[in-house]
Amino acid sequence: GNKSQDSGIAEMEELPVPHNIKISNITCDSFKISWDMDAKSKDRITHYFIDLNKKENKNSNKFKHKDVPTKLVAKAVPLPMTVRGHWFLSPRTEYTVAVQTASKQVDGDYVVSEWSEIIEFCTADYSKVHLTQLLEKAEVIAGRMLKLSVFYRNQHKEYFDYTREHHGNAMQPSVKDNSGSHGSPISGKLEGIFFSCNTEFNTGKPPQDSPYGRYRFEIAAEKLFNPNTNLYFGDFYCMYTAYHYVILVMAPVGSPGDEFCKQRLPQLNIKDNKFLTCDEEDGVMVYHHAQDVILEVIYTDPVDLSLGTVAEITGHQLMSLSTANAKKDPSCKTCNISVGR
């Protein structure tokens, strides 16, 4: 009798190999996957095995412990199948994926097909929904509002000299670096000029220290921020420190920066929000900023130096406060949301 059983196993048709894999509906922490396969033996498929890995960084140390490859065993549901939550998918990250079909046997073991081809895809940035979650977390800690009268930008003397000589006196927007949340849709994409607006509690004036150079451009708040300016929430993060940063974007209405932000960022009411407000009192513009976060304001148009003043500051250059390409602390409960890191 053994003989017929053996031959029965031998005759078992091989499971179809997935091919022509398609990834769609990609978000920062989920995607849909579908593929084609032969109709033969299709009815024997009970499960799919999905192998998902972070794409190796070409420069990463080859001997470092690699991300443990993760196989998802999923019930054979109709395709396309949504993958989410099984892994902490990170936003804006390249992954490779391959698939097998499988048939669960009576003894609990699986018969599997060959692996499909490996395909690559990249997860998306945070959506407005995710940014709104970040915004709500930032609102909780923003603190009371203090008055301000100027925006300022610290740089080295060379920067201002170069602006005068090569850009006809106008500071030019440049692409935002990769500091802040990994899923931020403005990193590496939005062009703007960074300004600060935080004031010292006791003087109501900008602090005398700065991490960004000994020269400071100061401009009256109303020249950048007024009813012809739209205000957007861009990010909320910390860098393993007690204090938190909020990035806001000020874009002149209808400018390219405004169009970019409209699609991607939550818009704030300029008269009524928890971070930076502009309101009219007795015919005069009055400005307030949140006390308990460090605001980084990105202005999306060029700014002429003649609109303000450039002077040397008297304080120190505190390099430790620099946020250039700074990595966000992924373990901070205050400023992370529960989607992909």
Coordinates of C-alpha atoms in Angstrom, one line a residue:
G1 CA 0.0 0.0 0.0
N2 CA 2.9 2.4 0.6
K3 CA 3.7 2.6 -3.0
S4 CA 0.4 4.2 -4.0
Q5 CA 0.8 6.8 -1.2
D6 CA 4.3 7.6 -2.4
S7 CA 3.1 8.1 -5.9
G8 CA 0.2 10.2 -4.7
I9 CA 2.7 12.6 -3.1
A10 CA 4.9 12.6 -6.2
E11 CA 1.9 13.5 -8.4
M12 CA 1.0 16.5 -6.2
E13 CA 1.1 19.4 -8.5
E14 CA 3.5 22.2 -7.7
L15 CA 2.0 25.4 -6.3
P16 CA 1.8 28.3 -8.7
V17 CA 4.5 30.9 -8.3
P18 CA 3.3 34.5 -8.0
H19 CA 4.4 36.7 -10.9
N20 CA 3.8 40.3 -12.1
I21 CA 3.6 41.6 -8.6
K22 CA 1.9 45.0 -8.2
I23 CA 2.1 47.3 -5.2
S24 CA -0.5 50.0 -4.9
N25 CA -2.2 52.3 -2.4
I26 CA 1.1 53.0 -0.6
T27 CA 0.9 55.0 2.6
C28 CA 3.5 55.7 5.2
D29 CA 2.7 52.5 7.0
S30 CA 0.7 50.2 4.7
F31 CA 0.4 49.0 1.1
K32 CA -1.7 46.8 -1.1
I33 CA -0.2 43.9 -3.0
S34 CA -1.5 41.7 -5.8
W35 CA 0.0 39.4 -8.4
D36 CA -0.9 36.9 -11.1
M37 CA -0.6 33.2 -11.0
D38 CA -1.5 30.0 -12.9
A39 CA -5.0 28.8 -12.4
K40 CA -3.6 25.2 -12.0
S41 CA -3.6 24.1 -8.3
K42 CA -4.9 27.5 -7.3
D43 CA -7.6 25.9 -5.2
R44 CA -4.9 24.2 -3.0
I45 CA -3.5 27.5 -1.9
T46 CA -4.4 28.2 1.8
H47 CA -1.8 30.9 2.7
Y48 CA 0.6 33.4 1.2
F49 CA 4.1 34.0 2.6
I50 CA 5.3 37.5 2.2
D51 CA 9.0 38.4 2.7
L52 CA 9.5 42.1 3.4
N53 CA 12.9 43.7 4.1
K54 CA 14.3 47.1 4.3
K55 CA 16.4 47.7 1.3
E56 CA 20.1 47.6 2.3
N57 CA 21.7 51.0 2.4
K58 CA 24.6 50.7 0.0
N59 CA 26.9 52.5 2.5
S60 CA 25.9 50.5 5.5
N61 CA 28.4 48.4 7.3
K62 CA 28.2 44.9 5.7
F63 CA 28.9 43.1 8.9
K64 CA 26.3 44.9 11.0
H65 CA 23.4 42.8 12.3
K66 CA 20.9 43.1 9.5
D67 CA 17.2 43.7 10.1
V68 CA 15.8 40.2 10.8
P69 CA 14.0 39.2 7.6
T70 CA 10.3 39.2 8.4
K71 CA 7.9 36.7 6.8
L72 CA 4.3 37.4 7.1
V73 CA 2.1 34.3 6.9
A74 CA -1.3 35.5 5.6
K75 CA -4.5 33.6 4.9
A76 CA -5.1 33.3 1.2
V77 CA -7.6 36.2 0.9
P78 CA -8.8 37.7 -2.4
L79 CA -6.2 40.0 -4.0
P80 CA -5.2 42.8 -3.7
M81 CA -4.4 42.2 -0.1
T82 CA -3.6 45.1 2.3
V83 CA -0.5 44.8 4.4
R84 CA -0.4 47.0 7.5
G85 CA 0.4 46.7 11.2
H86 CA 2.3 43.4 10.9
W87 CA 5.5 45.4 10.7
F88 CA 6.3 48.8 11.8
L89 CA 6.7 50.1 8.3
S90 CA 8.6 53.3 8.4
P91 CA 7.6 56.2 6.2
R92 CA 9.7 57.3 3.2
T93 CA 11.7 54.0 3.3
E94 CA 12.7 51.6 0.5
Y95 CA 11.6 48.0 0.9
T96 CA 12.0 44.8 -1.1
V97 CA 9.2 42.2 -1.2
A98 CA 8.8 38.7 -2.5
V99 CA 5.9 36.2 -2.3
Q100 CA 5.3 32.5 -2.1
T101 CA 2.0 30.6 -2.2
A102 CA 1.6 27.9 0.4
S103 CA -0.7 25.0 1.2
K104 CA -1.1 24.0 4.9
Q105 CA -1.0 20.3 5.4
V106 CA -2.9 18.2 7.9
D107 CA 0.2 17.9 10.1
G108 CA 0.5 21.7 10.3
D109 CA 3.5 21.9 7.9
Y110 CA 3.4 24.0 4.7
V111 CA 4.1 23.0 1.1
V112 CA 5.3 26.1 -0.6
S113 CA 5.9 27.4 -4.1
E114 CA 9.1 28.9 -5.3
W115 CA 9.7 32.5 -4.3
S116 CA 8.4 35.1 -6.8
E117 CA 10.8 37.7 -8.2
I118 CA 11.8 40.4 -5.7
I119 CA 10.4 43.9 -6.3
E120 CA 11.1 47.2 -4.7
F121 CA 8.9 50.0 -3.5
C122 CA 9.2 53.0 -1.2
T123 CA 6.7 53.9 1.5
A124 CA 5.0 57.4 1.4
D125 CA 5.4 60.5 3.6
Y126 CA 3.0 61.3 6.4
S127 CA -0.4 62.2 5.0
K128 CA -2.4 65.3 6.3
V129 CA -4.2 62.9 8.6
H130 CA -0.9 61.8 10.3
L131 CA 0.3 65.4 10.4
T132 CA -2.9 66.4 12.1
Q133 CA -2.3 63.8 14.8
L134 CA 1.2 65.4 15.3
L135 CA -0.3 68.8 15.3
E136 CA -2.7 67.8 18.1
K137 CA 0.2 66.4 20.2
A138 CA 2.1 69.6 19.7
E139 CA -0.9 71.7 20.8
V140 CA -0.9 69.9 24.1
I141 CA 2.5 71.2 25.1
A142 CA 2.7 74.6 23.3
G143 CA 2.2 76.6 26.5
R144 CA 0.9 80.1 26.9
M145 CA 1.5 82.8 24.2
L146 CA 4.1 85.5 24.4
K147 CA 4.3 88.7 22.3
L148 CA 6.9 89.1 19.6
S149 CA 7.7 91.9 17.2
V150 CA 10.4 90.5 14.8
F151 CA 11.4 87.4 12.9
Y152 CA 15.2 86.8 12.8
R153 CA 17.7 84.6 11.0
N154 CA 21.2 84.0 12.2
Q155 CA 24.0 83.2 9.7
H156 CA 27.7 83.8 9.2
K157 CA 28.9 87.1 7.7
E158 CA 29.8 85.3 4.5
Y159 CA 26.2 84.3 3.9
F160 CA 25.0 87.9 4.0
D161 CA 28.0 89.1 1.9
Y162 CA 27.2 86.4 -0.7
T163 CA 23.5 87.3 -0.7
R164 CA 24.4 90.9 -1.5
E165 CA 26.9 90.1 -4.2
H166 CA 25.3 87.2 -6.0
H167 CA 21.5 87.4 -5.3
G168 CA 20.9 91.1 -5.6
N169 CA 20.4 91.5 -1.9
A170 CA 17.6 88.9 -1.6
M171 CA 18.0 85.8 0.6
Q172 CA 17.0 82.8 -1.5
P173 CA 14.8 79.8 -0.4
S174 CA 16.7 76.5 -0.3
V175 CA 15.5 72.9 0.1
K176 CA 14.7 71.9 3.7
D177 CA 17.1 69.3 5.1
N178 CA 16.1 66.0 6.6
S179 CA 15.9 67.0 10.2
G180 CA 12.7 66.2 12.1
S181 CA 10.2 63.4 11.6
H182 CA 11.2 60.8 9.1
G183 CA 7.8 60.9 7.4
S184 CA 7.7 64.7 7.1
P185 CA 6.5 65.6 3.6
I186 CA 8.5 68.9 3.6
S187 CA 12.0 67.3 4.1
G188 CA 14.1 67.4 1.0
K189 CA 11.2 68.9 -0.9
L190 CA 9.9 72.3 0.4
E191 CA 12.0 75.3 -0.5
G192 CA 12.1 78.1 2.0
I193 CA 14.2 80.4 4.3
F194 CA 14.4 79.5 8.0
F195 CA 13.5 82.1 10.6
S196 CA 13.2 82.1 14.3
C197 CA 10.7 84.1 16.4
N198 CA 11.3 82.9 20.0
T199 CA 11.8 85.6 22.5
E200 CA 13.5 85.7 25.9
F201 CA 10.9 85.5 28.6
N202 CA 12.2 88.5 30.6
T203 CA 13.1 90.9 27.7
G204 CA 10.5 90.0 25.0
K205 CA 13.4 90.3 22.6
P206 CA 15.2 87.6 20.5
P207 CA 17.9 85.8 22.6
Q208 CA 21.5 87.0 22.1
D209 CA 22.9 83.5 21.6
S210 CA 22.5 81.4 18.4
P211 CA 23.8 78.1 16.9
Y212 CA 23.8 79.5 13.4
G213 CA 26.4 82.2 13.2
R214 CA 27.2 85.6 14.7
Y215 CA 25.2 87.8 12.3
R216 CA 21.5 88.3 12.6
F217 CA 18.9 89.6 10.1
E218 CA 15.9 91.0 11.9
I219 CA 12.7 91.9 10.2
A220 CA 9.4 93.4 11.5
A221 CA 6.9 90.6 11.9
E222 CA 4.3 92.2 9.7
K223 CA 6.6 92.2 6.7
L224 CA 6.5 88.4 6.5
F225 CA 3.3 87.5 8.4
N226 CA 0.0 89.3 7.6
P227 CA -3.4 88.5 6.2
N228 CA -1.8 87.8 2.8
T229 CA 0.2 84.9 4.3
N230 CA -1.0 81.4 4.8
L231 CA 0.3 79.5 7.8
Y232 CA 0.8 75.7 7.9
F233 CA 1.9 73.1 10.5
G234 CA 4.9 71.2 9.2
D235 CA 6.4 69.1 12.0
F236 CA 6.8 68.4 15.7
Y237 CA 9.9 66.7 17.0
C238 CA 12.6 66.5 19.6
M239 CA 16.2 65.3 19.5
Y240 CA 16.7 63.4 22.7
T241 CA 16.2 66.6 24.6
A242 CA 13.7 68.1 27.0
Y243 CA 12.6 70.8 24.6
H244 CA 10.5 70.3 21.5
Y245 CA 10.6 71.9 18.1
V246 CA 7.6 72.9 16.0
I247 CA 8.1 73.7 12.3
L248 CA 5.6 76.2 10.8
V249 CA 5.5 77.3 7.1
M250 CA 4.5 80.8 6.2
A251 CA 3.6 81.1 2.5
P252 CA 2.4 84.2 0.7
V253 CA -1.1 83.4 -0.6
G254 CA -1.0 81.9 -4.1
S255 CA 2.8 81.5 -4.1
P256 CA 4.5 78.2 -5.3
G257 CA 5.2 77.4 -1.6
D258 CA 1.5 77.9 -0.8
E259 CA 0.4 75.5 -3.5
F260 CA 2.9 72.9 -2.3
C261 CA 1.7 73.2 1.3
K262 CA -2.0 73.2 0.5
Q263 CA -1.7 69.7 -0.9
R264 CA 0.3 68.3 2.0
L265 CA 0.0 70.2 5.3
P266 CA -2.7 71.1 7.8
Q267 CA -3.5 74.8 7.5
L268 CA -3.7 77.0 10.6
N269 CA -5.9 80.0 11.3
I270 CA -3.5 82.9 11.5
K271 CA -5.6 84.6 14.2
D272 CA -6.3 81.6 16.3
N273 CA -3.8 78.7 16.8
K274 CA -1.6 77.5 19.5
F275 CA 1.8 78.4 18.0
L276 CA 2.0 81.7 16.1
T277 CA -0.8 84.3 15.7
C278 CA -1.3 87.5 13.9
D279 CA -4.2 89.7 14.9
E280 CA -5.3 93.3 14.6
E281 CA -5.8 95.4 17.7
D282 CA -6.8 99.0 17.4
G283 CA -5.5 99.1 13.8
V284 CA -2.1 97.6 14.8
M285 CA -0.9 94.1 14.0
V286 CA -0.1 92.1 17.2
Y287 CA 1.9 88.9 17.2
H288 CA 2.2 86.1 19.7
H289 CA 4.2 82.8 19.8
A290 CA 4.0 79.7 21.9
Q291 CA 6.2 79.8 25.0
D292 CA 7.0 76.1 25.5
V293 CA 8.2 75.0 22.1
I294 CA 11.0 76.2 19.9
L295 CA 9.4 77.5 16.7
E296 CA 11.2 77.1 13.4
V297 CA 9.4 79.1 10.8
I298 CA 10.0 78.5 7.1
Y299 CA 9.2 81.4 4.7
T300 CA 8.7 80.2 1.2
D301 CA 9.6 83.3 -0.9
P302 CA 12.9 85.3 -1.3
V303 CA 13.4 88.1 1.3
D304 CA 15.3 91.3 0.5
L305 CA 17.8 92.3 3.1
S306 CA 16.7 95.9 2.7
L307 CA 13.4 95.0 4.5
G308 CA 15.3 94.5 7.8
T309 CA 18.6 95.0 9.5
V310 CA 21.8 92.8 9.7
A311 CA 23.9 93.2 12.9
E312 CA 26.4 91.2 14.9
I313 CA 25.0 89.5 18.0
T314 CA 26.7 89.8 21.4
G315 CA 26.1 86.3 22.7
H316 CA 27.6 82.9 22.1
Q317 CA 27.4 80.6 19.2
L318 CA 25.7 77.6 20.8
M319 CA 26.4 74.7 18.3
S320 CA 24.6 72.2 20.5
L321 CA 21.3 73.8 19.6
S322 CA 21.8 73.3 15.9
T323 CA 19.1 71.2 14.2
A324 CA 20.8 70.6 10.9
N325 CA 19.8 67.1 9.7
A326 CA 19.0 66.2 13.3
K327 CA 17.4 62.8 13.9
K328 CA 14.1 62.7 15.8
D329 CA 14.0 60.7 19.0
P330 CA 11.7 57.8 17.9
S331 CA 11.0 56.7 21.6
C332 CA 9.7 60.1 22.8
K333 CA 6.0 59.6 23.8
T334 CA 5.3 63.4 23.5
C335 CA 6.1 63.8 19.8
N336 CA 5.6 60.5 18.0
I337 CA 2.4 59.1 16.6
S338 CA 1.7 55.4 16.4
V339 CA 2.1 55.0 12.7
G340 CA 5.4 53.8 11.1
R341 CA 8.4 55.4 12.8

